[in-house]
PDB file of C-alpha atoms and ligand atoms in Angstrom:
ATOM      1  CA  MET A   1       0.000   0.000   0.000  1.00  0.00           C
ATOM      2  CA  SER A   2       1.248   3.503  -0.652  1.00  0.00           C
ATOM      3  CA  GLY A   3       2.196   5.335   2.523  1.00  0.00           C
ATOM      4  CA  PRO A   4       2.105   9.098   3.070  1.00  0.00           C
ATOM      5  CA  GLY A   5       4.372  10.835   0.580  1.00  0.00           C
ATOM      6  CA  ALA A   6       4.874   7.648  -1.430  1.00  0.00           C
ATOM      7  CA  GLU A   7       4.004   7.437  -5.123  1.00  0.00           C
ATOM      8  CA  PRO A   8       0.352   6.542  -5.615  1.00  0.00           C
ATOM      9  CA  VAL A   9      -0.457   3.016  -6.773  1.00  0.00           C
ATOM     10  CA  VAL A  10      -2.375   3.128 -10.060  1.00  0.00           C
ATOM     11  CA  ALA A  11      -4.492   0.098 -10.898  1.00  0.00           C
ATOM     12  CA  PRO A  12      -4.606  -1.176 -14.479  1.00  0.00           C
ATOM     13  CA  THR A  13      -7.857  -0.944 -16.478  1.00  0.00           C
ATOM     14  CA  PRO A  14      -9.379  -3.452 -15.960  1.00  0.00           C
ATOM     15  CA  LEU A  15      -7.731  -4.500 -12.708  1.00  0.00           C
ATOM     16  CA  VAL A  16      -7.436  -8.134 -13.845  1.00  0.00           C
ATOM     17  CA  PRO A  17      -8.611  -9.929 -16.991  1.00  0.00           C
ATOM     18  CA  LEU A  18     -12.424 -10.014 -16.885  1.00  0.00           C
ATOM     19  CA  PRO A  19     -14.430 -11.898 -15.870  1.00  0.00           C
ATOM     20  CA  ALA A  20     -12.317 -11.943 -12.710  1.00  0.00           C
ATOM     21  CA  ARG A  21     -11.876 -15.190 -10.807  1.00  0.00           C
ATOM     22  CA  LEU A  22     -13.352 -14.572  -7.373  1.00  0.00           C
ATOM     23  CA  ALA A  23     -13.039 -16.419  -4.074  1.00  0.00           C
ATOM     24  CA  VAL A  24     -15.459 -15.722  -1.237  1.00  0.00           C
ATOM     25  CA  LEU A  25     -14.481 -16.460   2.365  1.00  0.00           C
ATOM     26  CA  LEU A  26     -17.229 -16.825   4.947  1.00  0.00           C
ATOM     27  CA  SER A  27     -17.888 -18.149   8.438  1.00  0.00           C
ATOM     28  CA  GLY A  28     -21.670 -18.062   8.744  1.00  0.00           C
ATOM     29  CA  ARG A  29     -24.981 -17.296   7.097  1.00  0.00           C
ATOM     30  CA  GLY A  30     -23.557 -16.218   3.753  1.00  0.00           C
ATOM     31  CA  SER A  31     -26.099 -13.609   2.700  1.00  0.00           C
ATOM     32  CA  ASN A  32     -23.346 -11.323   1.391  1.00  0.00           C
ATOM     33  CA  PHE A  33     -21.848 -14.253  -0.477  1.00  0.00           C
ATOM     34  CA  GLU A  34     -25.275 -14.771  -2.085  1.00  0.00           C
ATOM     35  CA  SER A  35     -25.598 -11.131  -3.095  1.00  0.00           C
ATOM     36  CA  LEU A  36     -22.145 -11.266  -4.721  1.00  0.00           C
ATOM     37  CA  ALA A  37     -22.762 -14.590  -6.457  1.00  0.00           C
ATOM     38  CA  ASP A  38     -26.175 -13.429  -7.718  1.00  0.00           C
ATOM     39  CA  ALA A  39     -24.776 -10.124  -9.013  1.00  0.00           C
ATOM     40  CA  CYS A  40     -22.048 -12.074 -10.864  1.00  0.00           C
ATOM     41  CA  ALA A  41     -24.622 -14.479 -12.305  1.00  0.00           C
ATOM     42  CA  ARG A  42     -26.788 -11.550 -13.493  1.00  0.00           C
ATOM     43  CA  GLY A  43     -23.766  -9.983 -15.187  1.00  0.00           C
ATOM     44  CA  GLU A  44     -23.780  -6.935 -12.892  1.00  0.00           C
ATOM     45  CA  VAL A  45     -20.281  -7.747 -11.628  1.00  0.00           C
ATOM     46  CA  PRO A  46     -17.720  -8.887 -14.219  1.00  0.00           C
ATOM     47  CA  ALA A  47     -16.575 -11.894 -12.207  1.00  0.00           C
ATOM     48  CA  ARG A  48     -17.331 -15.496 -11.460  1.00  0.00           C
ATOM     49  CA  VAL A  49     -17.068 -17.226  -8.119  1.00  0.00           C
ATOM     50  CA  VAL A  50     -14.520 -20.027  -8.467  1.00  0.00           C
ATOM     51  CA  ALA A  51     -14.129 -20.921  -4.777  1.00  0.00           C
ATOM     52  CA  VAL A  52     -16.101 -20.529  -1.563  1.00  0.00           C
ATOM     53  CA  VAL A  53     -14.094 -21.184   1.587  1.00  0.00           C
ATOM     54  CA  SER A  54     -15.316 -21.459   5.159  1.00  0.00           C
ATOM     55  CA  ASP A  55     -13.332 -21.761   8.375  1.00  0.00           C
ATOM     56  CA  ARG A  56     -16.341 -23.496   9.971  1.00  0.00           C
ATOM     57  CA  ARG A  57     -17.894 -26.798   8.967  1.00  0.00           C
ATOM     58  CA  ASP A  58     -21.365 -25.702  10.083  1.00  0.00           C
ATOM     59  CA  ALA A  59     -21.491 -22.403   8.149  1.00  0.00           C
ATOM     60  CA  PRO A  60     -24.937 -22.201   6.462  1.00  0.00           C
ATOM     61  CA  GLY A  61     -23.276 -20.249   3.640  1.00  0.00           C
ATOM     62  CA  LEU A  62     -21.600 -23.473   2.496  1.00  0.00           C
ATOM     63  CA  SER A  63     -24.879 -25.147   1.570  1.00  0.00           C
ATOM     64  CA  ARG A  64     -26.013 -21.954  -0.161  1.00  0.00           C
ATOM     65  CA  ALA A  65     -22.855 -22.198  -2.284  1.00  0.00           C
ATOM     66  CA  GLU A  66     -23.377 -25.913  -2.957  1.00  0.00           C
ATOM     67  CA  GLU A  67     -26.952 -25.219  -4.077  1.00  0.00           C
ATOM     68  CA  ARG A  68     -25.455 -22.892  -6.684  1.00  0.00           C
ATOM     69  CA  GLY A  69     -23.081 -25.636  -7.839  1.00  0.00           C
ATOM     70  CA  LEU A  70     -19.991 -23.741  -6.664  1.00  0.00           C
ATOM     71  CA  ALA A  71     -16.777 -25.343  -5.398  1.00  0.00           C
ATOM     72  CA  THR A  72     -16.697 -25.222  -1.592  1.00  0.00           C
ATOM     73  CA  HIS A  73     -13.810 -25.833   0.787  1.00  0.00           C
ATOM     74  CA  VAL A  74     -13.612 -26.044   4.580  1.00  0.00           C
ATOM     75  CA  LEU A  75     -10.359 -25.082   6.261  1.00  0.00           C
ATOM     76  CA  VAL A  76     -10.675 -25.167  10.052  1.00  0.00           C
ATOM     77  CA  PRO A  77      -7.559 -23.756  11.763  1.00  0.00           C
ATOM     78  CA  LYS A  78      -7.843 -26.126  14.757  1.00  0.00           C
ATOM     79  CA  GLU A  79      -7.927 -29.153  12.465  1.00  0.00           C
ATOM     80  CA  LEU A  80      -4.918 -27.983  10.476  1.00  0.00           C
ATOM     81  CA  GLY A  81      -2.470 -27.093  13.267  1.00  0.00           C
ATOM     82  CA  GLY A  82      -3.337 -23.432  13.800  1.00  0.00           C
ATOM     83  CA  ARG A  83      -3.801 -20.204  11.944  1.00  0.00           C
ATOM     84  CA  GLU A  84      -0.515 -20.086  10.061  1.00  0.00           C
ATOM     85  CA  ALA A  85      -0.934 -23.582   8.670  1.00  0.00           C
ATOM     86  CA  GLN A  86      -4.548 -22.851   7.755  1.00  0.00           C
ATOM     87  CA  GLU A  87      -3.586 -19.654   5.950  1.00  0.00           C
ATOM     88  CA  ALA A  88      -0.789 -21.432   4.082  1.00  0.00           C
ATOM     89  CA  ARG A  89      -3.335 -24.007   2.883  1.00  0.00           C
ATOM     90  CA  LEU A  90      -5.752 -21.249   1.982  1.00  0.00           C
ATOM     91  CA  ALA A  91      -3.134 -19.354  -0.022  1.00  0.00           C
ATOM     92  CA  ARG A  92      -2.230 -22.538  -1.904  1.00  0.00           C
ATOM     93  CA  LEU A  93      -5.866 -23.273  -2.640  1.00  0.00           C
ATOM     94  CA  LEU A  94      -6.461 -19.748  -3.959  1.00  0.00           C
ATOM     95  CA  GLU A  95      -3.338 -19.839  -6.089  1.00  0.00           C
ATOM     96  CA  GLU A  96      -4.231 -23.249  -7.528  1.00  0.00           C
ATOM     97  CA  ALA A  97      -7.719 -21.959  -8.372  1.00  0.00           C
ATOM     98  CA  ARG A  98      -6.044 -18.932 -10.038  1.00  0.00           C
ATOM     99  CA  VAL A  99      -8.091 -16.562  -7.912  1.00  0.00           C
ATOM    100  CA  ASP A 100      -7.710 -12.895  -8.834  1.00  0.00           C
ATOM    101  CA  VAL A 101      -9.647 -11.247  -6.013  1.00  0.00           C
ATOM    102  CA  VAL A 102     -10.783 -12.453  -2.584  1.00  0.00           C
ATOM    103  CA  CYS A 103     -13.996 -11.150  -0.992  1.00  0.00           C
ATOM    104  CA  LEU A 104     -14.460 -11.610   2.730  1.00  0.00           C
ATOM    105  CA  ALA A 105     -18.156 -11.970   3.467  1.00  0.00           C
ATOM    106  CA  GLY A 106     -18.658 -12.488   7.170  1.00  0.00           C
ATOM    107  CA  TYR A 107     -15.291 -14.248   7.551  1.00  0.00           C
ATOM    108  CA  MET A 108     -14.792 -13.932  11.281  1.00  0.00           C
ATOM    109  CA  ARG A 109     -10.986 -14.046  11.414  1.00  0.00           C
ATOM    110  CA  ILE A 110      -8.223 -11.535  10.972  1.00  0.00           C
ATOM    111  CA  LEU A 111      -5.925 -12.609   8.161  1.00  0.00           C
ATOM    112  CA  GLY A 112      -2.245 -12.626   9.089  1.00  0.00           C
ATOM    113  CA  PRO A 113       0.228 -10.180   7.495  1.00  0.00           C
ATOM    114  CA  GLY A 114       1.935 -12.964   5.527  1.00  0.00           C
ATOM    115  CA  PHE A 115      -1.315 -13.984   3.875  1.00  0.00           C
ATOM    116  CA  VAL A 116      -2.360 -10.410   3.136  1.00  0.00           C
ATOM    117  CA  ALA A 117       1.054  -9.704   1.570  1.00  0.00           C
ATOM    118  CA  ARG A 118       0.502 -12.569  -0.885  1.00  0.00           C
ATOM    119  CA  PHE A 119      -2.616 -10.840  -2.248  1.00  0.00           C
ATOM    120  CA  PRO A 120      -1.723  -7.139  -2.107  1.00  0.00           C
ATOM    121  CA  LEU A 121      -4.730  -4.885  -2.860  1.00  0.00           C
ATOM    122  CA  ARG A 122      -6.663  -7.964  -3.899  1.00  0.00           C
ATOM    123  CA  ILE A 123      -8.704  -8.708  -0.743  1.00  0.00           C
ATOM    124  CA  LEU A 124     -11.939  -6.841   0.052  1.00  0.00           C
ATOM    125  CA  ASN A 125     -14.146  -6.882   3.131  1.00  0.00           C
ATOM    126  CA  ILE A 126     -17.571  -5.587   4.096  1.00  0.00           C
ATOM    127  CA  HIS A 127     -18.204  -4.214   7.560  1.00  0.00           C
ATOM    128  CA  PRO A 128     -21.542  -3.141   9.101  1.00  0.00           C
ATOM    129  CA  SER A 129     -20.504   0.320  10.346  1.00  0.00           C
ATOM    130  CA  LEU A 130     -19.001   3.517   9.013  1.00  0.00           C
ATOM    131  CA  LEU A 131     -15.337   2.759   9.624  1.00  0.00           C
ATOM    132  CA  PRO A 132     -13.193   3.783  11.396  1.00  0.00           C
ATOM    133  CA  SER A 133     -16.066   3.774  13.916  1.00  0.00           C
ATOM    134  CA  PHE A 134     -16.882   0.438  15.500  1.00  0.00           C
ATOM    135  CA  PRO A 135     -14.386  -2.003  13.983  1.00  0.00           C
ATOM    136  CA  GLY A 136     -14.358  -5.640  15.078  1.00  0.00           C
ATOM    137  CA  LYS A 137     -17.217  -7.777  16.281  1.00  0.00           C
ATOM    138  CA  GLU A 138     -20.833  -6.728  16.810  1.00  0.00           C
ATOM    139  CA  ALA A 139     -20.469  -3.390  15.082  1.00  0.00           C
ATOM    140  CA  GLN A 140     -24.229  -2.804  15.118  1.00  0.00           C
ATOM    141  CA  ALA A 141     -24.432  -3.399  18.885  1.00  0.00           C
ATOM    142  CA  GLN A 142     -21.445  -1.087  19.384  1.00  0.00           C
ATOM    143  CA  ALA A 143     -23.247   1.639  17.422  1.00  0.00           C
ATOM    144  CA  VAL A 144     -26.460   1.269  19.465  1.00  0.00           C
ATOM    145  CA  THR A 145     -24.567   1.255  22.765  1.00  0.00           C
ATOM    146  CA  HIS A 146     -22.598   4.339  21.792  1.00  0.00           C
ATOM    147  CA  GLY A 147     -25.778   6.192  20.900  1.00  0.00           C
ATOM    148  CA  VAL A 148     -24.697   7.355  17.448  1.00  0.00           C
ATOM    149  CA  ARG A 149     -27.445   8.775  15.224  1.00  0.00           C
ATOM    150  CA  VAL A 150     -25.906   7.415  12.033  1.00  0.00           C
ATOM    151  CA  SER A 151     -24.081   4.175  11.325  1.00  0.00           C
ATOM    152  CA  GLY A 152     -23.848   2.307   8.033  1.00  0.00           C
ATOM    153  CA  VAL A 153     -21.784   0.076   5.800  1.00  0.00           C
ATOM    154  CA  THR A 154     -18.167   0.137   4.630  1.00  0.00           C
ATOM    155  CA  VAL A 155     -16.489  -1.843   1.861  1.00  0.00           C
ATOM    156  CA  HIS A 156     -12.721  -1.665   2.147  1.00  0.00           C
ATOM    157  CA  VAL A 157      -9.472  -3.186   0.992  1.00  0.00           C
ATOM    158  CA  VAL A 158      -8.010  -5.551   3.577  1.00  0.00           C
ATOM    159  CA  ASP A 159      -4.645  -4.735   5.092  1.00  0.00           C
ATOM    160  CA  ALA A 160      -2.898  -6.409   8.025  1.00  0.00           C
ATOM    161  CA  GLY A 161      -4.977  -4.522  10.614  1.00  0.00           C
ATOM    162  CA  MET A 162      -8.516  -5.069  11.798  1.00  0.00           C
ATOM    163  CA  ASP A 163     -11.077  -3.403   9.478  1.00  0.00           C
ATOM    164  CA  SER A 164      -8.430  -0.773   8.767  1.00  0.00           C
ATOM    165  CA  GLY A 165      -7.637  -0.808   5.035  1.00  0.00           C
ATOM    166  CA  PRO A 166      -8.412   1.847   2.390  1.00  0.00           C
ATOM    167  CA  ILE A 167     -12.104   2.533   1.898  1.00  0.00           C
ATOM    168  CA  LEU A 168     -13.848   1.723  -1.389  1.00  0.00           C
ATOM    169  CA  ALA A 169     -17.438   2.604  -0.555  1.00  0.00           C
ATOM    170  CA  GLN A 170     -19.570   3.710   2.369  1.00  0.00           C
ATOM    171  CA  GLU A 171     -23.260   4.316   2.880  1.00  0.00           C
ATOM    172  CA  ALA A 172     -24.986   5.751   5.917  1.00  0.00           C
ATOM    173  CA  VAL A 173     -27.915   4.151   7.747  1.00  0.00           C
ATOM    174  CA  THR A 174     -29.855   6.136  10.367  1.00  0.00           C
ATOM    175  CA  VAL A 175     -30.029   4.706  13.886  1.00  0.00           C
ATOM    176  CA  ALA A 176     -33.558   5.114  15.256  1.00  0.00           C
ATOM    177  CA  ASP A 177     -34.265   5.857  18.928  1.00  0.00           C
ATOM    178  CA  GLY A 178     -35.906   2.488  19.469  1.00  0.00           C
ATOM    179  CA  ASP A 179     -33.214   0.461  17.690  1.00  0.00           C
ATOM    180  CA  ASP A 180     -31.489  -2.514  19.227  1.00  0.00           C
ATOM    181  CA  ALA A 181     -28.672  -4.431  17.569  1.00  0.00           C
ATOM    182  CA  ALA A 182     -31.123  -6.739  15.779  1.00  0.00           C
ATOM    183  CA  SER A 183     -33.330  -4.018  14.294  1.00  0.00           C
ATOM    184  CA  LEU A 184     -30.332  -1.941  13.207  1.00  0.00           C
ATOM    185  CA  SER A 185     -28.691  -5.031  11.645  1.00  0.00           C
ATOM    186  CA  ALA A 186     -31.896  -5.748   9.732  1.00  0.00           C
ATOM    187  CA  ARG A 187     -31.829  -2.234   8.214  1.00  0.00           C
ATOM    188  CA  ILE A 188     -28.094  -2.349   7.490  1.00  0.00           C
ATOM    189  CA  LEU A 189     -28.124  -5.749   5.758  1.00  0.00           C
ATOM    190  CA  PRO A 190     -29.974  -4.781   2.545  1.00  0.00           C
ATOM    191  CA  VAL A 191     -27.547  -1.882   2.160  1.00  0.00           C
ATOM    192  CA  GLU A 192     -24.648  -4.347   2.460  1.00  0.00           C
ATOM    193  CA  HIS A 193     -26.201  -6.513  -0.235  1.00  0.00           C
ATOM    194  CA  ARG A 194     -26.439  -3.552  -2.608  1.00  0.00           C
ATOM    195  CA  LEU A 195     -23.129  -1.840  -1.808  1.00  0.00           C
ATOM    196  CA  TYR A 196     -20.723  -4.807  -1.945  1.00  0.00           C
ATOM    197  CA  PRO A 197     -21.440  -5.825  -5.564  1.00  0.00           C
ATOM    198  CA  GLN A 198     -21.357  -2.168  -6.688  1.00  0.00           C
ATOM    199  CA  ALA A 199     -18.022  -1.546  -4.988  1.00  0.00           C
ATOM    200  CA  LEU A 200     -16.576  -4.793  -6.323  1.00  0.00           C
ATOM    201  CA  ARG A 201     -17.585  -3.874  -9.868  1.00  0.00           C
ATOM    202  CA  ARG A 202     -15.832  -0.498  -9.706  1.00  0.00           C
ATOM    203  CA  PHE A 203     -12.801  -2.098  -8.079  1.00  0.00           C
ATOM    204  CA  LEU A 204     -12.525  -4.705 -10.852  1.00  0.00           C
ATOM    205  CA  GLU A 205     -12.983  -2.136 -13.590  1.00  0.00           C
ATOM    206  CA  GLY A 206      -9.689  -0.695 -12.347  1.00  0.00           C
ATOM    207  CA  GLY A 207      -8.173   2.619 -13.292  1.00  0.00           C
ATOM    208  CA  TRP A 208      -8.360   3.749  -9.674  1.00  0.00           C
ATOM    209  CA  ARG A 209      -5.507   5.277  -7.798  1.00  0.00           C
ATOM    210  CA  LEU A 210      -4.478   4.721  -4.199  1.00  0.00           C
ATOM    211  CA  SER A 211      -2.937   7.908  -2.860  1.00  0.00           C
ATOM    212  CA  GLY A 212      -1.990   7.388   0.779  1.00  0.00           C
ATOM    213  CA  ARG A 213      -5.181   5.883   2.202  1.00  0.00           C
ATOM    214  CA  ARG A 214      -7.441   7.532  -0.370  1.00  0.00           C
ATOM    215  CA  LEU A 215      -8.781   5.376  -3.149  1.00  0.00           C
ATOM    216  CA  VAL A 216      -9.653   7.633  -6.078  1.00  0.00           C
ATOM    217  CA  PHE A 217     -11.921   6.180  -8.764  1.00  0.00           C
ATOM    218  CA  PRO A 218     -11.933   7.399 -12.357  1.00  0.00           C
ATOM    219  CA  PRO A 219     -15.119   9.282 -13.264  1.00  0.00           C
ATOM    220  CA  GLU A 220     -17.964   6.864 -14.123  1.00  0.00           C
ATOM    221  CA  SER A 221     -18.513   6.630 -17.859  1.00  0.00           C
TER     222      SER A 221
HETATM  223  C1  LIG B 301     -22.381  -8.979   7.757  1.00  0.00           C
HETATM  224  O1  LIG B 301     -23.063  -8.058   8.566  1.00  0.00           O
HETATM  225  C2  LIG B 301     -21.032  -8.460   7.380  1.00  0.00           C
HETATM  226  O2  LIG B 301     -20.988  -7.071   7.190  1.00  0.00           O
HETATM  227  C3  LIG B 301     -20.203  -8.824   8.587  1.00  0.00           C
HETATM  228  O3  LIG B 301     -20.677 -10.108   8.964  1.00  0.00           O
HETATM  229  C4  LIG B 301     -22.037 -10.240   8.533  1.00  0.00           C
HETATM  230  C5  LIG B 301     -22.087 -11.458   7.674  1.00  0.00           C
HETATM  231  O4  LIG B 301     -23.388 -11.765   7.255  1.00  0.00           O
HETATM  232  N1  LIG B 301     -18.793  -8.787   8.273  1.00  0.00           N
HETATM  233  P1  LIG B 301     -23.600 -12.835   6.094  1.00  0.00           P
HETATM  234  O5  LIG B 301     -22.893 -14.115   6.521  1.00  0.00           O
HETATM  235  O6  LIG B 301     -23.016 -12.266   4.850  1.00  0.00           O
HETATM  236  O7  LIG B 301     -25.073 -13.013   5.991  1.00  0.00           O
END
């Protein structure tokens, strides 16, 4: 990533040969995986999902992927001798599947710096708050507890920190007085499902520039 004062990184146009080969990593329900896979299938995102990977055997998202006839993989760190070994397996799997871009979709682990360095500016994540507010777990509950009037959704590039990489897209969602974590999550989720495919499309189209932490897109044609 380009640091302050460093030359900006300029992405090629398109970022990778299209349709891009996409991997989705998940740990649970998989509704964001579904929104990405459906947008790809409808031709709204120039990509196809070539691998779906879960770190949990019981993730409902896995059966949603199987129903779509997609290749699924389970890599549980505990079963593989810990995080580093699991990430080494994951990196090998992604390289063998010639994955261009990785989308985290409710993947409940922080990826280690070694793994992230193998896919520089090629891993995206969606987070249910307006980062840098409320990173980490239970972002919606954090927002309600803090009493903010506005929270939202962020799609960002993954770096070695927690929910800390350059921001691709954000959209605000109002927090109502009567909200609890569940009601706020229910209003945030449809925004996630709309924003992630849109942000991924612009990311894949390339031509953007990363200047410090600022990702600058070319004007939309
Ligand atoms: C979403 O709220 C996402 O923003 C967060 O984890 C949740 C995953 O939901 N990172 P799903 O598995 O995509 O339905």
